[in-house]
CSV table of C-alpha atoms in Angstrom, one decimal:
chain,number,residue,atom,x,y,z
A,1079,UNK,CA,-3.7,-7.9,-15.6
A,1080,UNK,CA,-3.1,-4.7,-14.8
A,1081,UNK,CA,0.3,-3.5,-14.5
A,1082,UNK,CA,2.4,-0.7,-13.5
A,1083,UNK,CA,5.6,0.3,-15.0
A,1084,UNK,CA,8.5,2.0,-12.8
A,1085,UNK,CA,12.4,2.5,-13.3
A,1086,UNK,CA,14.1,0.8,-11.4
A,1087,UNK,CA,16.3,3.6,-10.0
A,1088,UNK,CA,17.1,7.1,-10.3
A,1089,UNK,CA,19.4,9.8,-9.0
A,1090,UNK,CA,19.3,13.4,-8.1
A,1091,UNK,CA,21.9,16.0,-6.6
A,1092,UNK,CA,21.3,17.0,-3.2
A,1093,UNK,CA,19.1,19.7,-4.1
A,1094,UNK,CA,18.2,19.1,-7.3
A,1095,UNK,CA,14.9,17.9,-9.1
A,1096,UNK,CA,14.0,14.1,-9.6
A,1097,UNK,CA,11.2,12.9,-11.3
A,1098,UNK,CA,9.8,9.0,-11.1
A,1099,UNK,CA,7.4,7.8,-13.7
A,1100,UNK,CA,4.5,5.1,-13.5
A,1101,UNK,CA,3.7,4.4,-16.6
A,1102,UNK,CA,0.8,2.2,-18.0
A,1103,UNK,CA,-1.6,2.7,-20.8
A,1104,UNK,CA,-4.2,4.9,-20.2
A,1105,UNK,CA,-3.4,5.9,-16.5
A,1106,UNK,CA,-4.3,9.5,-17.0
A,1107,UNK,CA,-8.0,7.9,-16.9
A,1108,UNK,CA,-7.4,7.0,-13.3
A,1109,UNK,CA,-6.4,8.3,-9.4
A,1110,UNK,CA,-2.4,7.0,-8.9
A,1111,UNK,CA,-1.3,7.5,-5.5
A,1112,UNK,CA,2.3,7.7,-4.5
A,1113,UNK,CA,4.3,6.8,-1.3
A,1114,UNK,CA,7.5,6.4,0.5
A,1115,UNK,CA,9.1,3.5,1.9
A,1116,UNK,CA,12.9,3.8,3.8
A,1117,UNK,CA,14.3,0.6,5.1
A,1118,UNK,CA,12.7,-1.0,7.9
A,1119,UNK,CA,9.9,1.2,7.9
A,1120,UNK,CA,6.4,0.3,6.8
A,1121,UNK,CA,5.3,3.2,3.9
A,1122,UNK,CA,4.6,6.6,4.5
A,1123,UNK,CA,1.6,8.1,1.6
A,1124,UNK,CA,2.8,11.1,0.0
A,1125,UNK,CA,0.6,12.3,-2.8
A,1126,UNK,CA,-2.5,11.0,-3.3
A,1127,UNK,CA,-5.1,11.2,-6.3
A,1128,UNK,CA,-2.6,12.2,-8.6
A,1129,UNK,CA,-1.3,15.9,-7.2
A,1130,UNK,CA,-2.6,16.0,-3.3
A,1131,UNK,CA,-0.4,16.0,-0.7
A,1132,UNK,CA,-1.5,14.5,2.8
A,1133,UNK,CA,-1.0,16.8,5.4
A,1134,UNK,CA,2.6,16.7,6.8
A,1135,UNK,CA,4.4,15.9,3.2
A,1136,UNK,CA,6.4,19.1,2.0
A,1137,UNK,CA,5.3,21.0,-0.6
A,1138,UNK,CA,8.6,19.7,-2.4
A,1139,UNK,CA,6.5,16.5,-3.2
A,1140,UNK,CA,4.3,17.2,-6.1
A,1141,UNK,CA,2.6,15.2,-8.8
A,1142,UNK,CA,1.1,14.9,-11.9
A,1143,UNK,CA,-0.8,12.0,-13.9
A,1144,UNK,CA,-1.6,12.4,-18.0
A,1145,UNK,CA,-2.0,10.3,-20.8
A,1146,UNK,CA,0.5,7.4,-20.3
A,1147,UNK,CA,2.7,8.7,-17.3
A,1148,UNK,CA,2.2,9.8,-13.9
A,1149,UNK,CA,5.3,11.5,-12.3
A,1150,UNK,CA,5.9,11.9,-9.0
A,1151,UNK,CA,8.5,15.2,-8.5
A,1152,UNK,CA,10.6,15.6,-6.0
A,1153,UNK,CA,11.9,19.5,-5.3
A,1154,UNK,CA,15.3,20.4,-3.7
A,1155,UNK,CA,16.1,16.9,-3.3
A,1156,UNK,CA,17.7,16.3,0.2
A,1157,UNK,CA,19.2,13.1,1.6
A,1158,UNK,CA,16.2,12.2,3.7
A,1159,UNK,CA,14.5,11.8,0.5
A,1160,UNK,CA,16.5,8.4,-0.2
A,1161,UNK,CA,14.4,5.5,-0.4
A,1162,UNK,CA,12.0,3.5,-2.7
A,1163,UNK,CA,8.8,5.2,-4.0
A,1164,UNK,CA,6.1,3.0,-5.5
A,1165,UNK,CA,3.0,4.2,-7.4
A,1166,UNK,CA,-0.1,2.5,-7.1
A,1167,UNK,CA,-3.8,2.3,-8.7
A,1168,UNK,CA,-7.0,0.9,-7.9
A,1169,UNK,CA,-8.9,-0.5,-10.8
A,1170,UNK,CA,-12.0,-2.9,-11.3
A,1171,UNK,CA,-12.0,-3.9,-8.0
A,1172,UNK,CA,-8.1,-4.0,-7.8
A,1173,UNK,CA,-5.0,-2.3,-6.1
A,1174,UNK,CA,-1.6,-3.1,-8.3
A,1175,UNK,CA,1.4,-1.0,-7.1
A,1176,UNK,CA,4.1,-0.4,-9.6
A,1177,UNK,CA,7.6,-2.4,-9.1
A,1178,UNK,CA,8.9,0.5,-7.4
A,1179,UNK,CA,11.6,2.7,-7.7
A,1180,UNK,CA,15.3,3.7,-5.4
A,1181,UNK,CA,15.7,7.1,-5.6
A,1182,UNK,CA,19.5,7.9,-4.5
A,1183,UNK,CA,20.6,11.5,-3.6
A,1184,UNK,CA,24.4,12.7,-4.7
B,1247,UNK,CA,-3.1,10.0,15.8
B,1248,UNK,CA,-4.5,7.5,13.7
B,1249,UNK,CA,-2.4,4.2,14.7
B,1250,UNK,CA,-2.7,0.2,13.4
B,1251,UNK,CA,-1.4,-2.5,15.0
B,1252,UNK,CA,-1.1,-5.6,13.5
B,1253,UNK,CA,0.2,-9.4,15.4
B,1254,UNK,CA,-0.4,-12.6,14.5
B,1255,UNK,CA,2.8,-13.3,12.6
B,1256,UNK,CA,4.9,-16.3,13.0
B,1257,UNK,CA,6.4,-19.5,11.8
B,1258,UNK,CA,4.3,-21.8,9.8
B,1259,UNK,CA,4.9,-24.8,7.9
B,1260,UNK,CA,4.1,-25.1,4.6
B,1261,UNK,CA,0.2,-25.9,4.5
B,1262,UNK,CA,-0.6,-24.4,7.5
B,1263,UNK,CA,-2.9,-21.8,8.8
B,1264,UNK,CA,-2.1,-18.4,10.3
B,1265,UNK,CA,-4.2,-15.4,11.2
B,1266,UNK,CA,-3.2,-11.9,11.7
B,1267,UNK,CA,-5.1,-9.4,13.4
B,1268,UNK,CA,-4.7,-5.4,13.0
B,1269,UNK,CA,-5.8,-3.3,16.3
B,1270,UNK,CA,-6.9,0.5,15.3
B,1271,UNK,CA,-7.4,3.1,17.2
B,1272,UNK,CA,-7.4,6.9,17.1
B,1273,UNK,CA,-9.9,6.9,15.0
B,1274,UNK,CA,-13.3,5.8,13.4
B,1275,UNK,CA,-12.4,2.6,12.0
B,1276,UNK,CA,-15.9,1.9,10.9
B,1277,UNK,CA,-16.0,4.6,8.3
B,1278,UNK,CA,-12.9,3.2,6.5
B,1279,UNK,CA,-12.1,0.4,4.3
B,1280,UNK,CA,-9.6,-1.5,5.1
B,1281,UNK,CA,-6.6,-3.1,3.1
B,1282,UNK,CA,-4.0,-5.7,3.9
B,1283,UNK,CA,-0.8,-5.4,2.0
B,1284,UNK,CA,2.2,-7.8,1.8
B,1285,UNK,CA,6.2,-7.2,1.2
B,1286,UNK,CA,8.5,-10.3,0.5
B,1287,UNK,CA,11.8,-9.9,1.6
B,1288,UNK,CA,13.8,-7.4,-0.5
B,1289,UNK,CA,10.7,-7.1,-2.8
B,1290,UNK,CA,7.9,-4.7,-4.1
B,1291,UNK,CA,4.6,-3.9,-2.5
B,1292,UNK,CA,1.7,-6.6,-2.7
B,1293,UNK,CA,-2.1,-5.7,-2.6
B,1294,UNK,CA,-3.8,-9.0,-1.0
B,1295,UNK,CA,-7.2,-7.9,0.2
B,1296,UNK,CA,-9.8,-5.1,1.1
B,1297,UNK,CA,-13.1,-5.0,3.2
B,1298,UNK,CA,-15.1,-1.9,2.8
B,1299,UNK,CA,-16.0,0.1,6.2
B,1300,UNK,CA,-19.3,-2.3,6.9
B,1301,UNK,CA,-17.6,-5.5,5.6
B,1302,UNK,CA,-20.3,-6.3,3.2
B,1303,UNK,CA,-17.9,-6.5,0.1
B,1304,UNK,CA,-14.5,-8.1,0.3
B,1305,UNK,CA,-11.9,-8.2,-2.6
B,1306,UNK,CA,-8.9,-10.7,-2.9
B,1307,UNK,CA,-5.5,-11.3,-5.3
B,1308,UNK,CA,-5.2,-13.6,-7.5
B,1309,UNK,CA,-2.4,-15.2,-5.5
B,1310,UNK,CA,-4.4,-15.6,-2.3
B,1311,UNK,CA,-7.8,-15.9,-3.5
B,1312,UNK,CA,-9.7,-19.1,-1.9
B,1313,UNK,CA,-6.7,-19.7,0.5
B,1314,UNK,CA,-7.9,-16.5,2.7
B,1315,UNK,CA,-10.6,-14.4,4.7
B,1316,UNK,CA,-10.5,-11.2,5.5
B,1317,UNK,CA,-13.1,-9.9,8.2
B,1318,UNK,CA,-13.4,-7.5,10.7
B,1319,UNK,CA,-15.2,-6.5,13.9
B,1320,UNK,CA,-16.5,-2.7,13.8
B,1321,UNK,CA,-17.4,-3.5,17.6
B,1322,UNK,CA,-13.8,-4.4,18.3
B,1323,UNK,CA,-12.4,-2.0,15.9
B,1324,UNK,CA,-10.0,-5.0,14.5
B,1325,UNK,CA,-9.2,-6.0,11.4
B,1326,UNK,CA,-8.5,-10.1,10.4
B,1327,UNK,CA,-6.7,-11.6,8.0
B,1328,UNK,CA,-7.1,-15.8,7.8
B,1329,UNK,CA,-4.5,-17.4,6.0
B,1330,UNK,CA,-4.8,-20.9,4.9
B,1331,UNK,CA,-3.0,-23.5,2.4
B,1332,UNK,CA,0.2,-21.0,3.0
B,1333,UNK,CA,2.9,-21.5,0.7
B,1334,UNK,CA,7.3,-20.6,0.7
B,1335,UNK,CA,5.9,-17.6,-1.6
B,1336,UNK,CA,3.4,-15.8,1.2
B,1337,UNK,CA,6.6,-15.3,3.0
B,1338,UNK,CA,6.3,-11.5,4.0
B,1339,UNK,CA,5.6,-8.3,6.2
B,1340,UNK,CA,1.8,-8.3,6.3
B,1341,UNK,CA,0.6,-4.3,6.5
B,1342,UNK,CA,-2.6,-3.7,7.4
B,1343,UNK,CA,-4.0,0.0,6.2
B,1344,UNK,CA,-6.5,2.5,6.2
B,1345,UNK,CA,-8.1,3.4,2.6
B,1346,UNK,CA,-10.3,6.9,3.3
B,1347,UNK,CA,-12.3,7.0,0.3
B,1348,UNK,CA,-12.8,3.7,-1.2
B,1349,UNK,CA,-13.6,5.1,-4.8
B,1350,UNK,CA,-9.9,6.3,-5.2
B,1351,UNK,CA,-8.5,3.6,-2.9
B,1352,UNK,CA,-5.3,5.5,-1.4
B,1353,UNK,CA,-3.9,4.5,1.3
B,1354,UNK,CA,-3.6,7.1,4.5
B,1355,UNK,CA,-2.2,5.1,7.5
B,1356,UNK,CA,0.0,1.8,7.4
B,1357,UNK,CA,0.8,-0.3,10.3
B,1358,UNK,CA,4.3,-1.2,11.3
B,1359,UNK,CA,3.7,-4.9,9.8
B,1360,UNK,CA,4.1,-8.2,11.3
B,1361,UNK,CA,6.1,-10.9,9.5
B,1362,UNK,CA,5.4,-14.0,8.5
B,1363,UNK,CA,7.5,-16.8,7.4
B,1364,UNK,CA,6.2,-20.1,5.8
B,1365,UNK,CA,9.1,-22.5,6.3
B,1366,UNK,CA,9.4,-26.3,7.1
């Protein structure tokens, strides 16, 4: 099966750079999509086909897919930015979304 | 503003049936596919099925494949979901969502979910 690959958790500095990586073999060969999810809340798409950003998502939001990794970068880091950020793929007639990952700003 | 609705959620024994619906409007739900999406309690993101904008091809999961139906009514502008056969493990927040270009298959508006909990 196909399968996504996500750290489990990463932190930034309030206003620092994180980046969050989906890895899988390959994946440069195919659209990964990104989005936000804070608790209680259902998730909220923030880059889409690999480095587009749906209108309303700040430009601090940016991604990039190649080879074996997408990253999904995250610019000035601010607290609102803490939550969980899954990748996801759709492939032979399948969505898999990667395990996710906590992002926690410092 | 694009907005889903989804109801239907509920407790259900283990076995038993359930079907959720997903009300859109603010926009032209026939020119979308459409996705349901599950979340277990303190877990990742589940794909579980898609219907493309006409509902002439339908894709399932493994894990709920032959156990459910997903339909919808263009007329009615309402997505369906029939659950059957449900199991502890189908225990989740059902999303239902809007995919804009099914080639890609992103995923541009999410409903605020309705839970379901399979539980004797």
């Amino acid at each position: 099966s196909y399968e996504l690959t996500q750290p489990l958790s990463v932190s930034v500095a309030l206003g620092q750079t994180a980046s969050i990586t989906c890895g899988r073999n390959n994946i440069g060969s195919k659209n990964v999509h990104w989005y936000q999810q804070k608790p209680g809340q259902a998730p909220v798409l923030v880059i889409y086909r690999d480095s587009n950003r749906p209108s309303g998502i700040p430009e601090r939001f940016s991604g990039s897919n190649s080879g074996n990794t997408a990253t999904l970068t995250i610019s000035r880091a601010q607290a609102g930015d803490e939550a969980d950020y899954y990748c996801q793929v759709w492939d032979s007639s399948t969505d898999v979304f990667g395990g996710g990952t906590k992002l926690t700003v410092l | 503003e694009e907005q889903l609705v989804e109801s239907g959620g509920g407790l259900v024994k283990p076995g038993g049936s359930l079907r959720l619906s997903c009300a859109a409007s603010g926009f032209t739900f026939n020119n979308y596919t459409m996705n349901w999406v599950r979340q277990a309690p303190g877990k990742g993101l589940e794909w579980v099925s898609s219907i493309t904008d006409s509902g002439t091809f339908t894709y399932y999961a493994d894990s709920v494949k032959g156990r459910s139906t997903i339909s919808r009514d263009n007329a009615k502008n309402s997505l369906y979901l029939q659950m059957s056969s449900l199991r502890a493990a189908d225990t989740a927040v059902y999303y239902c969502a809007t995919v804009p270009d099914f080639w890609s298959g992103y995923m541009s508006t999410w409903g605020q979910g309705t839970l379901v909990t399979v539980s004797s």
